[in-house]
Amino acid sequence: MAKKKKDFYLNLFTLIGMPILFITGALLMAFFEYNTIGTLGAFLFFIGVFVFLFRLYIIAVGYCTNRKKRREENKARLAKEKLIDDARQAFESKTNRPETNTIKLIGAGFEFFVEGLYVCEKDFKDVAGNHLAFDIRDTRLKYKPEDYDDVCDLESIGVLIEVGYLEGEPLEKYANDNGIILQDSLENSIGSTITLLPNKGYNAYIGTAECDEIDYGFVKILGLENDILTIYFSLTTTYGLCDTVEGVVELKKDALEMAHDIDSLIDKVKRKRFNTIEVDEEEVRSIKQANPFLPDSYITFLKEVGFVDFNWIDIGWNNKTPTNLDDFAIDGVKELFANYKDLNMNDYYFIGIDNDDRHYAFSKKTDDKKVYVYSDNEPKFFSYESFEEFVREILST
């Protein structure tokens, strides 16, 4: 915008100022032909004519270049529209759809079993319409071509599809201006096909080894029963994955509010795909036997998720010491607890540490389910009422 404004004033100055300059020069040449002023007039005349003609040339070249660019852009736009129109017709007429709760990478030939969630919120952010968003992720590999060179490790990484979601959160307000806007309710949209395009106000990504923006795609609503939304979709990305993902999925209704029970929170953690280290059942059992005061929700978390890196906080480990601290960490915690004369660090079992060196621990009192937070910057009794509240706080941060 600044460049256009600059060019406008430069053109205005040239087209008005230069004619004045060379006319002034011509007059000086006519009236003062044989003296210094006449020479100055000749100089002004030729400078004015040269700059005027040169600027006209620049304008003409720019006009021709812009016209060619616009013509090429229109040509590319029409070609893209035809490509999408042809793809939509092929999508509408396709009969050999994947099995329900299965997706396929058409080019790569991989197939995955999947599960998914959806939300449909009316007038999200005061934008009229019913805003649909969905999240689909693999549960396990179904088929891999024998001769496929899986350099991206699709087999273990799997596939994640987020449309209107961000990192497992539906219609995340700061990432989405809107969802897929349906003019009618879900019930009245059965059988309709929706075209997905980038830059339409909602996140639309396919995550494999990388996270690639969906170039275009189509979603057909097949049915809605008992809050289960069944869709058939085809999504194409021309960068990164360079493939089309197609599938039929039964989407379960997702709650917009964060759940409080440990099972729902564990599901949220799994969907966000944090870095985890699995803990086998025998190790979980030994942790519980050695530390009977640990809440059942924490034990369930270890069993279902394991030790987790939440990006800014690490939760869970098994150092097999009374405080669950290793030799490296114990000196720092001793120094920290030196500030709390009425507390004994051996009365706590530490389960986490964050980027600000806050330490998180359970009390060894059997009836105390709180998660205590100790640091140089927090009151000594700062705590969360339960492990569930603690995990919920992490996920909402």
Coordinates of C-alpha atoms in Angstrom, one line a residue, residues 325 328-346 348 350 352-354 356-361 372-382:
L325 CA 13.5 -37.0 43.0
F328 CA 20.3 -33.9 40.3
A329 CA 16.9 -32.5 41.4
I330 CA 17.0 -33.2 45.1
D331 CA 19.7 -30.6 45.9
G332 CA 17.6 -27.9 44.3
V333 CA 14.4 -29.0 46.2
K334 CA 16.4 -29.1 49.5
E335 CA 17.4 -25.6 48.9
L336 CA 13.9 -24.6 48.1
F337 CA 12.4 -26.2 51.2
A338 CA 15.0 -24.5 53.4
N339 CA 12.6 -21.5 53.0
Y340 CA 9.8 -23.5 54.5
K341 CA 10.9 -24.2 58.1
D342 CA 7.6 -25.9 59.0
L343 CA 7.7 -28.3 56.1
N344 CA 9.6 -31.5 55.4
M345 CA 10.3 -32.4 51.8
N346 CA 10.1 -36.1 52.7
Y348 CA 5.9 -35.1 49.6
F350 CA 7.1 -34.9 43.6
G352 CA 6.5 -32.6 38.0
I353 CA 8.6 -29.5 37.3
D354 CA 7.9 -26.6 34.9
D356 CA 10.1 -21.7 35.9
D357 CA 11.4 -24.3 38.3
R358 CA 8.1 -24.7 40.1
H359 CA 7.9 -28.2 41.7
Y360 CA 4.6 -30.1 41.9
A361 CA 3.9 -32.7 44.5
Y372 CA 1.0 -28.7 45.9
V373 CA 3.2 -26.1 44.1
Y374 CA 6.5 -25.0 45.5
S375 CA 8.8 -22.3 44.2
D376 CA 10.7 -19.3 45.2
N377 CA 7.9 -17.0 43.8
E378 CA 4.7 -18.7 45.1
P379 CA 3.1 -18.9 48.6
K380 CA 4.0 -22.1 50.2
F381 CA 0.4 -23.4 50.3
F382 CA -0.5 -22.7 46.7

